[in-house]
Coordinates of C-alpha atoms and ligand atoms in Angstrom, one line a residue:
M881 CA -94.8 -30.5 -148.4
N882 CA -92.4 -30.7 -145.5
N883 CA -91.7 -33.1 -142.7
S884 CA -94.0 -31.3 -140.4
Q885 CA -96.9 -32.0 -142.7
P886 CA -99.6 -34.3 -141.2
G887 CA -98.9 -37.9 -142.3
A888 CA -95.1 -37.3 -142.2
S889 CA -94.5 -37.9 -138.5
D890 CA -96.1 -41.1 -137.3
L891 CA -94.5 -44.2 -138.8
S892 CA -95.2 -46.4 -135.8
G893 CA -97.8 -48.5 -137.7
G894 CA -100.4 -50.1 -135.5
V895 CA -98.1 -50.7 -132.5
G896 CA -100.1 -50.4 -129.3
R897 CA -103.4 -50.0 -131.2
D898 CA -106.4 -52.4 -131.0
P899 CA -106.9 -54.0 -134.5
K900 CA -110.4 -55.1 -133.4
L901 CA -111.4 -51.5 -133.7
L902 CA -110.6 -51.6 -137.4
R903 CA -113.5 -52.0 -139.8
S904 CA -111.6 -54.6 -141.8
W905 CA -111.4 -56.8 -138.6
R906 CA -115.0 -57.6 -139.2
W907 CA -113.9 -59.3 -142.5
F908 CA -110.6 -60.9 -141.4
G909 CA -110.7 -61.2 -137.6
P910 CA -113.5 -63.7 -136.7
D911 CA -112.9 -67.4 -136.5
D912 CA -115.7 -68.4 -138.9
L913 CA -116.1 -69.9 -142.3
R914 CA -116.7 -66.5 -144.0
S915 CA -113.6 -65.0 -142.6
F916 CA -111.6 -68.1 -143.5
G917 CA -112.7 -67.5 -147.1
H918 CA -111.6 -63.8 -147.0
R919 CA -108.2 -64.7 -145.6
S920 CA -107.6 -67.7 -147.8
R921 CA -108.3 -65.7 -151.0
L922 CA -105.9 -63.0 -150.1
K923 CA -103.3 -65.7 -149.5
G924 CA -104.1 -66.9 -153.0
M925 CA -103.0 -63.5 -154.2
G926 CA -99.6 -64.0 -152.5
F927 CA -100.2 -62.1 -149.3
D928 CA -99.3 -63.5 -145.9
D929 CA -101.0 -62.5 -142.6
V930 CA -98.2 -60.2 -141.9
D931 CA -99.1 -58.1 -145.0
Y932 CA -102.6 -57.2 -143.9
R933 CA -103.7 -58.7 -140.6
D934 CA -104.1 -56.2 -137.8
R935 CA -103.2 -53.4 -140.2
P936 CA -105.5 -50.7 -141.7
I937 CA -106.5 -51.6 -145.2
I938 CA -106.5 -48.5 -147.3
G939 CA -108.3 -48.4 -150.6
L940 CA -107.0 -46.3 -153.4
L941 CA -110.1 -45.4 -155.4
N942 CA -108.4 -44.6 -158.6
T943 CA -110.1 -42.7 -161.5
W944 CA -107.3 -43.3 -163.8
S945 CA -108.2 -44.1 -167.4
D946 CA -106.6 -43.9 -170.8
L947 CA -109.6 -41.8 -171.7
N948 CA -109.2 -39.3 -168.9
T949 CA -106.5 -36.9 -170.1
C950 CA -106.3 -35.1 -166.8
H951 CA -105.5 -38.2 -164.7
S952 CA -102.8 -39.8 -166.9
H953 CA -100.3 -39.6 -164.1
F954 CA -102.5 -41.5 -161.6
R955 CA -100.9 -44.9 -162.1
E956 CA -97.6 -43.4 -160.9
R957 CA -99.3 -41.6 -158.0
A958 CA -100.9 -44.8 -156.9
Q959 CA -97.4 -46.2 -156.5
E960 CA -96.4 -43.2 -154.4
L961 CA -99.6 -43.6 -152.3
R962 CA -98.7 -47.3 -151.7
R963 CA -95.3 -46.2 -150.5
G964 CA -96.7 -43.9 -148.0
I965 CA -99.3 -46.4 -146.8
L966 CA -96.7 -49.1 -146.3
Q967 CA -94.4 -46.6 -144.5
A968 CA -97.2 -46.0 -142.0
G969 CA -98.0 -49.6 -141.5
G970 CA -101.1 -49.9 -143.7
F971 CA -102.0 -52.3 -146.5
P972 CA -102.8 -50.6 -149.8
V973 CA -105.4 -52.0 -152.2
E974 CA -106.1 -50.3 -155.5
V975 CA -109.8 -50.2 -156.6
P976 CA -110.5 -48.7 -160.0
V977 CA -113.7 -46.6 -160.1
M978 CA -115.5 -44.9 -163.0
S979 CA -113.4 -42.2 -164.6
L980 CA -115.1 -39.0 -165.7
G981 CA -112.8 -37.3 -168.1
E982 CA -114.3 -34.0 -169.1
M983 CA -112.7 -33.8 -172.6
L984 CA -113.8 -37.0 -174.2
M985 CA -117.2 -37.9 -172.7
K986 CA -120.5 -37.0 -174.4
P987 CA -122.9 -35.5 -173.9
T988 CA -121.5 -34.3 -170.5
T989 CA -119.8 -35.8 -167.5
M990 CA -122.5 -34.2 -165.4
L991 CA -124.8 -36.9 -166.6
Y992 CA -122.6 -39.4 -164.8
R993 CA -121.5 -37.5 -161.6
N994 CA -124.2 -39.2 -159.6
L995 CA -123.3 -42.6 -161.0
L996 CA -119.7 -42.1 -159.8
A997 CA -121.0 -40.9 -156.4
M998 CA -123.1 -44.0 -156.1
E999 CA -120.2 -46.2 -157.1
T1000 CA -117.9 -44.5 -154.6
E1001 CA -120.4 -44.9 -151.8
E1002 CA -121.0 -48.6 -152.5
V1003 CA -117.4 -49.5 -153.1
L1004 CA -116.5 -47.9 -149.7
R1005 CA -119.4 -49.7 -148.0
C1006 CA -119.0 -53.2 -149.3
H1007 CA -115.3 -53.7 -149.1
P1008 CA -113.1 -54.3 -146.1
L1009 CA -111.6 -50.8 -146.2
D1010 CA -110.6 -49.0 -143.0
A1011 CA -110.0 -45.8 -145.0
A1012 CA -109.6 -44.7 -148.6
V1013 CA -107.7 -42.3 -150.7
L1014 CA -110.0 -40.7 -153.3
M1015 CA -108.0 -40.0 -156.4
G1016 CA -109.8 -37.5 -158.5
G1017 CA -109.4 -34.1 -160.1
C1018 CA -111.1 -33.6 -163.4
D1019 CA -114.3 -31.6 -162.7
K1020 CA -117.0 -34.0 -161.6
T1021 CA -114.7 -36.6 -160.1
V1022 CA -114.2 -34.3 -157.1
P1023 CA -117.8 -33.7 -156.0
A1024 CA -118.8 -37.2 -157.0
M1025 CA -116.3 -39.0 -154.9
I1026 CA -116.8 -36.7 -151.9
M1027 CA -120.6 -37.0 -152.2
G1028 CA -120.2 -40.8 -152.1
A1029 CA -117.8 -40.7 -149.2
I1030 CA -120.1 -38.4 -147.2
S1031 CA -122.9 -40.9 -147.6
A1032 CA -120.7 -43.9 -146.8
D1033 CA -119.1 -42.0 -143.9
V1034 CA -116.0 -44.1 -144.0
P1035 CA -112.7 -42.3 -143.4
V1036 CA -111.3 -40.8 -146.7
I1037 CA -108.6 -38.4 -147.7
F1038 CA -108.6 -36.7 -151.1
L1039 CA -105.7 -36.6 -153.5
P1040 CA -106.3 -33.9 -156.2
A1041 CA -104.8 -34.6 -159.6
G1042 CA -103.2 -31.1 -159.6
P1043 CA -103.3 -28.6 -162.4
M1044 CA -101.3 -28.8 -165.6
L1045 CA -98.2 -26.7 -166.1
K1046 CA -98.5 -23.3 -167.7
A1047 CA -98.5 -23.4 -171.5
R1048 CA -96.6 -21.0 -173.8
W1049 CA -97.4 -19.9 -177.3
K1050 CA -95.2 -17.3 -178.9
N1051 CA -95.0 -14.7 -176.1
E1052 CA -98.3 -15.6 -174.6
T1053 CA -99.0 -17.7 -171.5
L1054 CA -101.9 -20.0 -172.3
G1055 CA -104.5 -21.4 -170.0
S1056 CA -106.5 -24.4 -171.1
G1057 CA -110.1 -23.9 -171.7
S1058 CA -110.2 -20.1 -171.3
D1059 CA -107.7 -19.4 -174.0
A1060 CA -109.2 -22.1 -176.3
W1061 CA -112.5 -20.1 -176.1
K1062 CA -110.6 -16.8 -176.6
Y1063 CA -108.6 -17.8 -179.6
W1064 CA -111.5 -19.7 -181.2
A1065 CA -113.4 -16.4 -181.1
E1066 CA -110.5 -14.8 -182.8
R1067 CA -110.4 -17.6 -185.4
C1068 CA -114.1 -17.2 -186.1
A1069 CA -113.5 -13.4 -186.4
G1070 CA -110.9 -14.1 -189.1
N1071 CA -108.0 -12.9 -186.9
L1072 CA -106.1 -16.2 -186.5
C1073 CA -104.6 -18.3 -189.4
D1074 CA -104.6 -22.1 -189.6
S1075 CA -101.0 -22.4 -188.7
D1076 CA -101.4 -20.3 -185.5
W1077 CA -104.5 -22.3 -184.5
N1078 CA -102.6 -25.5 -185.1
D1079 CA -99.7 -24.3 -183.0
I1080 CA -102.1 -23.5 -180.1
E1081 CA -103.5 -27.0 -180.4
N1082 CA -100.0 -28.4 -180.1
C1083 CA -99.1 -26.6 -176.9
I1084 CA -102.1 -25.6 -174.9
A1085 CA -102.2 -28.8 -172.9
R1086 CA -98.6 -29.0 -171.7
S1087 CA -98.6 -31.9 -169.2
A1088 CA -100.8 -34.3 -167.3
G1089 CA -103.2 -32.7 -164.9
T1090 CA -106.3 -30.7 -164.7
C1091 CA -107.1 -27.4 -166.5
M1092 CA -104.6 -24.8 -165.1
T1093 CA -107.1 -21.9 -164.9
M1094 CA -109.5 -21.5 -161.9
G1095 CA -111.9 -23.8 -163.7
T1096 CA -114.2 -26.3 -162.1
A1097 CA -111.4 -28.8 -161.3
S1098 CA -109.2 -26.2 -159.5
T1099 CA -112.3 -24.7 -157.8
M1100 CA -113.4 -28.1 -156.5
A1101 CA -109.9 -28.9 -155.4
C1102 CA -109.9 -25.7 -153.4
I1103 CA -113.3 -26.5 -151.9
A1104 CA -112.1 -30.0 -151.0
E1105 CA -109.1 -28.5 -149.3
T1106 CA -111.2 -26.0 -147.4
L1107 CA -113.7 -28.7 -146.3
G1108 CA -110.7 -30.5 -144.9
F1109 CA -110.5 -33.4 -147.2
T1110 CA -106.9 -32.9 -148.4
L1111 CA -103.6 -32.2 -146.9
P1112 CA -102.8 -28.5 -146.7
G1113 CA -101.6 -27.0 -150.0
A1114 CA -102.8 -29.9 -152.0
S1115 CA -105.2 -28.0 -154.2
S1116 CA -102.6 -26.0 -156.3
I1117 CA -99.6 -28.3 -156.5
P1118 CA -99.0 -28.9 -160.2
A1119 CA -99.6 -32.4 -161.3
V1120 CA -96.2 -33.4 -162.6
V1121 CA -93.7 -31.8 -160.2
A1122 CA -91.8 -33.7 -157.5
E1123 CA -93.9 -31.9 -154.8
H1124 CA -97.0 -33.7 -156.1
C1125 CA -95.2 -37.1 -155.8
R1126 CA -94.4 -36.2 -152.2
L1127 CA -97.9 -35.0 -151.6
A1128 CA -99.1 -38.5 -152.7
V1129 CA -96.7 -40.2 -150.3
A1130 CA -97.8 -38.0 -147.4
T1131 CA -101.4 -38.6 -148.3
G1132 CA -100.8 -42.3 -148.1
R1133 CA -99.3 -42.0 -144.7
R1134 CA -102.1 -39.9 -143.4
A1135 CA -104.7 -42.3 -144.8
V1136 CA -103.4 -44.9 -142.4
E1137 CA -103.7 -42.5 -139.5
I1138 CA -107.3 -41.5 -140.2
A1139 CA -108.2 -45.2 -140.3
W1140 CA -106.9 -45.6 -136.7
E1141 CA -108.5 -42.4 -135.7
N1142 CA -111.8 -43.2 -137.5
L1143 CA -111.8 -39.6 -138.8
R1144 CA -115.0 -39.6 -140.9
P1145 CA -116.5 -37.1 -143.4
S1146 CA -119.4 -36.4 -141.0
Q1147 CA -116.8 -34.7 -138.8
L1148 CA -115.6 -32.5 -141.6
V1149 CA -118.8 -31.5 -143.4
T1150 CA -120.9 -29.2 -141.2
A1151 CA -122.9 -26.1 -141.8
Q1152 CA -119.8 -24.1 -140.7
S1153 CA -117.4 -25.9 -143.1
I1154 CA -119.9 -25.5 -145.9
D1155 CA -119.9 -21.8 -145.3
N1156 CA -116.2 -21.9 -145.5
A1157 CA -116.4 -23.7 -148.8
I1158 CA -118.8 -21.1 -150.2
T1159 CA -116.4 -18.3 -149.0
T1160 CA -113.6 -20.0 -150.8
L1161 CA -115.6 -20.4 -154.0
L1162 CA -116.4 -16.7 -153.9
T1163 CA -112.9 -15.4 -153.1
I1164 CA -111.2 -17.5 -155.7
G1165 CA -113.7 -16.3 -158.4
G1166 CA -114.4 -20.0 -158.9
S1167 CA -116.5 -22.0 -161.3
T1168 CA -120.3 -21.6 -161.2
N1169 CA -120.5 -25.4 -161.4
A1170 CA -119.3 -25.5 -157.8
I1171 CA -122.6 -24.0 -156.7
V1172 CA -124.4 -27.1 -157.9
H1173 CA -121.8 -29.4 -156.4
V1174 CA -121.7 -27.7 -153.0
L1175 CA -125.5 -27.9 -152.8
A1176 CA -125.3 -31.6 -153.5
M1177 CA -122.5 -32.3 -151.0
A1178 CA -124.2 -30.3 -148.3
R1179 CA -127.5 -32.2 -148.7
R1180 CA -125.6 -35.5 -148.5
A1181 CA -124.3 -34.3 -145.1
G1182 CA -127.7 -33.2 -144.0
V1183 CA -126.8 -29.6 -144.1
P1184 CA -129.8 -27.5 -145.3
L1185 CA -128.5 -25.2 -148.0
T1186 CA -130.2 -23.1 -150.6
L1187 CA -129.0 -20.6 -153.2
D1188 CA -129.8 -17.8 -150.8
R1189 CA -126.8 -18.6 -148.7
F1190 CA -124.5 -18.2 -151.7
D1191 CA -126.0 -14.8 -152.3
E1192 CA -125.7 -13.7 -148.6
L1193 CA -122.1 -14.6 -148.5
S1194 CA -121.4 -13.2 -151.9
E1195 CA -122.4 -9.8 -150.5
Q1196 CA -119.6 -10.1 -147.9
V1197 CA -116.7 -11.8 -149.7
P1198 CA -114.3 -10.1 -152.1
V1199 CA -112.7 -11.8 -155.0
L1200 CA -109.0 -11.8 -154.0
A1201 CA -107.5 -14.4 -156.5
D1202 CA -106.5 -12.8 -159.7
L1203 CA -106.8 -16.0 -161.8
R1204 CA -108.2 -16.8 -165.2
P1205 CA -110.9 -16.8 -166.4
S1206 CA -111.8 -13.8 -164.2
G1207 CA -108.3 -12.5 -163.8
R1208 CA -104.8 -12.8 -165.3
F1209 CA -102.8 -15.6 -163.7
L1210 CA -102.8 -19.4 -163.6
M1211 CA -102.8 -22.1 -160.9
E1212 CA -99.0 -22.6 -161.1
D1213 CA -98.7 -18.9 -160.3
F1214 CA -101.3 -19.2 -157.5
H1215 CA -99.2 -22.1 -156.0
H1216 CA -96.0 -20.0 -156.0
A1217 CA -97.9 -17.1 -154.5
G1218 CA -98.7 -19.2 -151.4
G1219 CA -101.8 -21.2 -152.6
L1220 CA -105.1 -21.5 -150.9
S1221 CA -103.9 -21.4 -147.3
A1222 CA -102.3 -18.0 -147.9
L1223 CA -105.4 -16.7 -149.6
L1224 CA -107.6 -17.9 -146.7
L1225 CA -105.3 -16.2 -144.3
R1226 CA -106.5 -12.9 -145.8
L1227 CA -110.1 -13.9 -145.0
K1228 CA -109.5 -15.4 -141.5
D1229 CA -112.2 -13.1 -140.0
R1230 CA -114.8 -14.5 -142.4
L1231 CA -114.0 -18.2 -141.8
N1232 CA -115.1 -20.7 -139.2
L1233 CA -111.6 -21.6 -138.0
D1234 CA -112.7 -24.3 -135.6
C1235 CA -113.7 -26.7 -138.4
L1236 CA -111.8 -29.9 -138.3
T1237 CA -109.5 -31.0 -141.2
I1238 CA -108.2 -34.4 -142.3
S1239 CA -104.9 -33.4 -140.8
G1240 CA -106.5 -33.8 -137.4
C1241 CA -106.2 -30.1 -136.6
T1242 CA -108.5 -27.2 -137.1
L1243 CA -108.6 -25.0 -140.2
G1244 CA -107.3 -22.2 -138.1
K1245 CA -104.3 -24.2 -137.0
Q1246 CA -103.7 -25.3 -140.5
L1247 CA -103.5 -21.7 -141.8
E1248 CA -100.8 -20.8 -139.3
G1249 CA -97.5 -20.2 -141.0
S1250 CA -99.0 -19.5 -144.4
E1251 CA -97.8 -16.5 -146.2
V1252 CA -98.8 -14.5 -149.3
L1253 CA -95.8 -14.2 -151.5
N1254 CA -97.3 -12.2 -154.3
D1255 CA -99.9 -9.5 -153.8
E1256 CA -100.7 -9.3 -157.5
I1257 CA -101.9 -12.9 -157.6
I1258 CA -103.5 -13.0 -154.2
R1259 CA -104.8 -9.5 -153.8
T1260 CA -105.1 -7.6 -150.5
R1261 CA -108.5 -6.9 -149.0
D1262 CA -108.2 -3.2 -149.9
N1263 CA -107.3 -4.0 -153.5
P1264 CA -109.6 -6.9 -154.5
L1265 CA -110.1 -8.1 -158.1
W1266 CA -113.8 -7.5 -157.4
P1267 CA -115.2 -6.0 -154.2
T1268 CA -118.2 -8.3 -153.4
G1269 CA -120.8 -10.1 -155.5
G1270 CA -118.3 -11.7 -157.8
T1271 CA -120.8 -14.5 -158.3
C1272 CA -124.4 -13.7 -157.7
V1273 CA -127.8 -15.3 -157.6
L1274 CA -130.6 -13.7 -159.7
R1275 CA -134.3 -14.1 -159.5
G1276 CA -137.3 -12.9 -161.4
N1277 CA -140.2 -14.1 -163.5
L1278 CA -137.8 -15.9 -165.9
A1279 CA -136.1 -17.8 -163.0
P1280 CA -138.5 -18.2 -160.1
D1281 CA -136.2 -20.7 -158.4
G1282 CA -133.0 -18.7 -159.2
C1283 CA -130.2 -18.6 -161.7
V1284 CA -126.5 -17.6 -161.4
L1285 CA -124.1 -15.2 -163.0
K1286 CA -120.4 -15.0 -162.6
T1287 CA -120.3 -11.2 -162.5
V1288 CA -116.5 -11.0 -162.2
A1289 CA -116.1 -12.7 -165.5
A1290 CA -118.7 -10.6 -167.4
E1291 CA -118.3 -7.3 -169.2
K1292 CA -119.3 -4.7 -166.7
R1293 CA -121.3 -2.6 -169.2
L1294 CA -123.7 -5.5 -169.5
L1295 CA -124.6 -5.8 -165.9
T1296 CA -127.6 -3.6 -166.4
H1297 CA -129.0 -4.3 -169.8
R1298 CA -132.3 -4.5 -171.7
G1299 CA -132.7 -6.1 -175.1
P1300 CA -134.9 -8.3 -177.3
A1301 CA -134.6 -12.1 -176.9
L1302 CA -133.4 -14.4 -179.7
V1303 CA -134.5 -17.9 -178.7
F1304 CA -132.9 -21.2 -179.7
D1305 CA -135.1 -24.2 -178.8
N1306 CA -132.2 -26.5 -178.4
Y1307 CA -128.4 -26.8 -179.0
A1308 CA -128.8 -28.4 -182.4
Q1309 CA -130.8 -25.4 -183.6
L1310 CA -128.3 -23.0 -182.1
K1311 CA -125.4 -24.7 -183.8
A1312 CA -127.1 -24.7 -187.1
Q1313 CA -128.2 -21.0 -187.0
I1314 CA -125.8 -19.0 -184.9
N1315 CA -123.4 -18.1 -187.7
S1316 CA -126.0 -17.5 -190.3
P1317 CA -125.5 -14.1 -192.0
D1318 CA -129.2 -13.6 -191.8
L1319 CA -129.5 -14.1 -188.1
P1320 CA -131.6 -11.2 -186.6
V1321 CA -129.1 -10.2 -184.0
T1322 CA -127.3 -7.1 -182.8
A1323 CA -124.9 -6.6 -179.9
D1324 CA -127.9 -5.7 -177.7
T1325 CA -129.8 -8.9 -178.4
V1326 CA -130.2 -11.3 -175.5
L1327 CA -129.4 -14.9 -176.7
I1328 CA -131.5 -17.6 -175.1
L1329 CA -130.9 -21.3 -175.2
R1330 CA -133.5 -23.8 -173.7
S1331 CA -133.6 -27.6 -173.4
A1332 CA -130.2 -27.5 -171.9
G1333 CA -130.9 -28.2 -168.2
P1334 CA -130.6 -31.4 -166.1
L1335 CA -133.5 -33.1 -167.8
G1336 CA -133.7 -31.2 -171.1
A1337 CA -130.3 -31.9 -172.6
P1338 CA -130.2 -34.3 -170.7
G1339 CA -127.4 -34.2 -168.1
F1340 CA -127.0 -30.4 -167.8
P1341 CA -124.2 -29.8 -170.3
E1342 CA -121.8 -26.9 -170.4
W1343 CA -123.5 -25.0 -173.2
G1344 CA -124.2 -21.9 -171.2
M1345 CA -121.5 -19.7 -172.9
L1346 CA -123.5 -19.4 -176.1
P1347 CA -121.2 -18.5 -179.0
I1348 CA -121.2 -15.0 -180.1
P1349 CA -122.6 -14.9 -183.7
Q1350 CA -119.8 -14.8 -186.3
K1351 CA -121.0 -11.5 -187.8
L1352 CA -120.8 -9.8 -184.4
L1353 CA -117.4 -11.3 -183.7
A1354 CA -116.2 -9.8 -187.0
A1355 CA -117.6 -6.5 -185.8
G1356 CA -115.6 -6.6 -182.6
V1357 CA -118.3 -7.9 -180.2
R1358 CA -116.8 -10.2 -177.6
D1359 CA -119.6 -10.4 -174.9
M1360 CA -123.4 -10.4 -175.0
V1361 CA -126.1 -11.2 -172.4
R1362 CA -126.8 -14.9 -172.7
I1363 CA -129.4 -16.9 -170.8
S1364 CA -129.9 -20.6 -170.5
D1365 CA -130.8 -23.5 -168.2
A1366 CA -127.4 -25.0 -169.0
R1367 CA -124.2 -24.8 -167.0
M1368 CA -120.9 -23.4 -168.4
S1369 CA -117.4 -24.6 -168.1
G1370 CA -115.4 -23.2 -165.2
T1371 CA -113.0 -22.0 -167.8
S1372 CA -115.7 -20.0 -169.6
Y1373 CA -116.5 -16.3 -169.2
G1374 CA -118.9 -13.6 -170.3
T1375 CA -122.3 -12.3 -169.3
C1376 CA -123.8 -15.8 -169.2
I1377 CA -126.8 -16.3 -166.9
L1378 CA -126.9 -20.0 -166.0
H1379 CA -128.8 -22.7 -164.2
V1380 CA -132.2 -21.1 -164.8
S1381 CA -134.6 -22.9 -162.6
P1382 CA -137.0 -24.5 -163.1
E1383 CA -135.6 -25.6 -166.4
S1384 CA -137.5 -25.3 -169.7
H1385 CA -138.0 -29.0 -170.1
L1386 CA -140.1 -29.0 -166.9
G1387 CA -142.2 -26.1 -168.3
G1388 CA -140.2 -23.4 -166.5
P1389 CA -140.8 -19.8 -167.9
L1390 CA -137.8 -20.2 -170.3
A1391 CA -140.0 -22.6 -172.2
L1392 CA -142.5 -19.8 -173.0
V1393 CA -140.2 -17.0 -174.2
V1394 CA -140.4 -16.1 -177.8
T1395 CA -138.0 -14.2 -180.0
G1396 CA -138.6 -10.5 -179.6
D1397 CA -139.7 -10.6 -176.0
E1398 CA -137.9 -7.9 -174.0
I1399 CA -135.5 -9.1 -171.3
E1400 CA -134.0 -6.9 -168.6
L1401 CA -131.0 -7.8 -166.5
N1402 CA -130.3 -5.7 -163.4
V1403 CA -127.4 -7.2 -161.5
P1404 CA -127.2 -4.5 -158.7
E1405 CA -130.8 -5.4 -157.9
R1406 CA -130.2 -9.1 -158.5
R1407 CA -133.1 -9.2 -160.9
L1408 CA -133.8 -11.0 -164.3
S1409 CA -137.0 -9.8 -165.7
W1410 CA -139.1 -11.0 -168.7
L1411 CA -141.1 -8.0 -169.7
V1412 CA -144.3 -9.8 -170.9
S1413 CA -147.7 -9.3 -169.4
D1414 CA -149.2 -11.9 -167.1
E1415 CA -152.1 -12.4 -169.5
E1416 CA -149.7 -13.2 -172.4
V1417 CA -147.8 -15.6 -170.2
A1418 CA -151.1 -17.3 -169.2
R1419 CA -152.1 -17.6 -172.9
R1420 CA -148.7 -19.2 -173.8
R1421 CA -148.9 -21.5 -170.8
A1422 CA -152.3 -22.7 -171.9
A1423 CA -150.9 -23.6 -175.4
Y1424 CA -147.7 -25.2 -174.0
Q1425 CA -147.1 -28.8 -175.0
P1426 CA -144.7 -30.6 -172.6
P1427 CA -141.9 -32.6 -174.3
A1428 CA -142.2 -36.3 -174.6
V1429 CA -140.4 -38.7 -172.3
R1430 CA -137.2 -39.7 -174.1
F1431 CA -135.6 -42.5 -172.0
D1432 CA -137.3 -45.7 -171.3
R1433 CA -134.3 -47.8 -170.2
G1434 CA -131.0 -48.0 -168.4
Y1435 CA -129.2 -45.3 -166.5
Q1436 CA -130.7 -42.5 -168.5
Q1437 CA -134.1 -43.6 -167.4
M1438 CA -133.0 -43.5 -163.7
F1439 CA -131.4 -40.1 -164.2
S1440 CA -134.5 -38.7 -165.9
R1441 CA -136.8 -39.9 -163.1
H1442 CA -134.7 -38.9 -160.1
V1443 CA -132.4 -36.0 -160.9
T1444 CA -133.2 -32.8 -159.0
Q1445 CA -133.1 -29.3 -160.4
A1446 CA -130.0 -27.0 -160.4
N1447 CA -131.0 -25.0 -157.4
E1448 CA -131.2 -28.3 -155.4
G1449 CA -127.8 -29.7 -156.5
C1450 CA -128.9 -32.1 -159.3
D1451 CA -128.4 -35.1 -157.0
F1452 CA -130.8 -38.0 -157.3
D1453 CA -133.7 -37.5 -155.0
F1454 CA -133.1 -40.9 -153.3
L1455 CA -129.5 -40.2 -152.5
H1456 CA -129.7 -37.3 -150.1
G1457 CA -128.3 -38.2 -146.7
K1458 CA -126.2 -41.1 -145.5
S1459 CA -126.1 -44.8 -146.1
P1460 CA -128.1 -46.9 -143.6
G1461 CA -125.0 -48.5 -142.1
A1462 CA -121.3 -48.8 -142.3
E1463 CA -121.5 -51.9 -144.6
P1464 CA -124.1 -54.4 -145.7
D1465 CA -124.4 -56.7 -142.7
I1466 CA -126.4 -59.6 -144.0
F1467 CA -123.6 -62.1 -143.8
Ligands
LIG382 FE1 -110.2 -32.2 -166.9 FE2 -110.5 -29.5 -167.4 S1 -110.7 -31.2 -168.7 S2 -110.1 -30.5 -165.6

């Protein structure tokens, strides 16, 4: 960050501005009993009028938690945000919101993404906030908070947690997630001793911050930056370097300005900026999870979006970022190579440059002055990591509503493949049987997992990178065709066909496959075929027993009744679109 960054220049506070235009004036300005109560209670907390009257009140929606390993530096960042807010004449208030730490929550944080989105929306609506800083980073926190902010349509700016520093083990550079999968496979194959495995455990997570590969967290941070929710460069700054502290201070300053400007998410999220977000997802070789999240965010903003748009753009956009799990490098390298702005500069002709950003300028203006500093990490257009179709949408009689494959992270030989299915009814069965010496499996087998979708698991867990059976690992096999209605971690890789819709729990075709059925994958033709006759499918359909309802209370019941399918973004059906008003106005 430098002093020309947005948020660094205007330190004039509210001088010359009309405080009656601030949203918080409706709480503190009127001469009535209710406002008296609001003011007197702030005074009871030790604040005088001069602290908050006629100043933008800026919420810090903080997802810090001792149980969120990726956000452990957020208490310090909150202090830096406060510094920036005070510098610019605002009044900072910290508001804790639900923390979704990917590593420690079961069964999956995806079960709770919509809960955090609801909380964000309601916290923004019901409090006297003129603007807010959304402090997130670990996977679902990013889409959840942005979804809520889109619906509340109160000015917000996003502060990404930033990626962890690169890890080292012996002479290897380690990336969290991706290398955990890789070395676990080696351990299962008998190639890694206990001591080495223990050493990797000790060093693979080197600092605070999010996974340092182009996993879901980094993908969503890049998408947030492209949509204009962050200051430029924010998506790749490592979590624990001084630059990240300065980013927080600058973000705080800018938060005060967007309050005065009333710069709202509805001005950022448009059909054009959503296209930019998808282009970013494709060129960074980002997480397949982002497809679900972008669908949900677009629908909150009233932008009609289907999987078809992802596939259309996929045919046009090359993968230029050589980052794990698809490529070689890590987020720290990406940052030093110029970061997202430099990458997007290489795709200027494919972007809608007129889209507004939180800086107050257009995306095109924001990219000016960016520079690629390393052509190995950010490839040129004539030397891409993958030409086009790095992530693709497949259809066929096994996935009538679509499924996705991250082609760039798959073994190329498997992109056209035919083999017999080996079906696991659920994850428990998979876990119990996958390493059995008697498992009827060869390298050509197509592994299938069902009951792993939004409703089936429930919560749509990251089980989609089905483990390679131990006996095949020992024989040197490292990738197979795998199909499920699950998601997979953004740090995962392999020929994993994901998000099969409709899911098996709803009686989608995946529910009717039996071991031995022939499956054909044809990525060039975007086809996933289940080679069983219509008569046989009808016979199995007639005998099919739908699963029993499992949840009769609480949040899980609400989730089960209202979550939509993967191809629709897995939002709750009653949350599409915006809140009815800026705040509840019944008092
Ligand atoms: Fe938090 Fe990967 S576990 S970003």
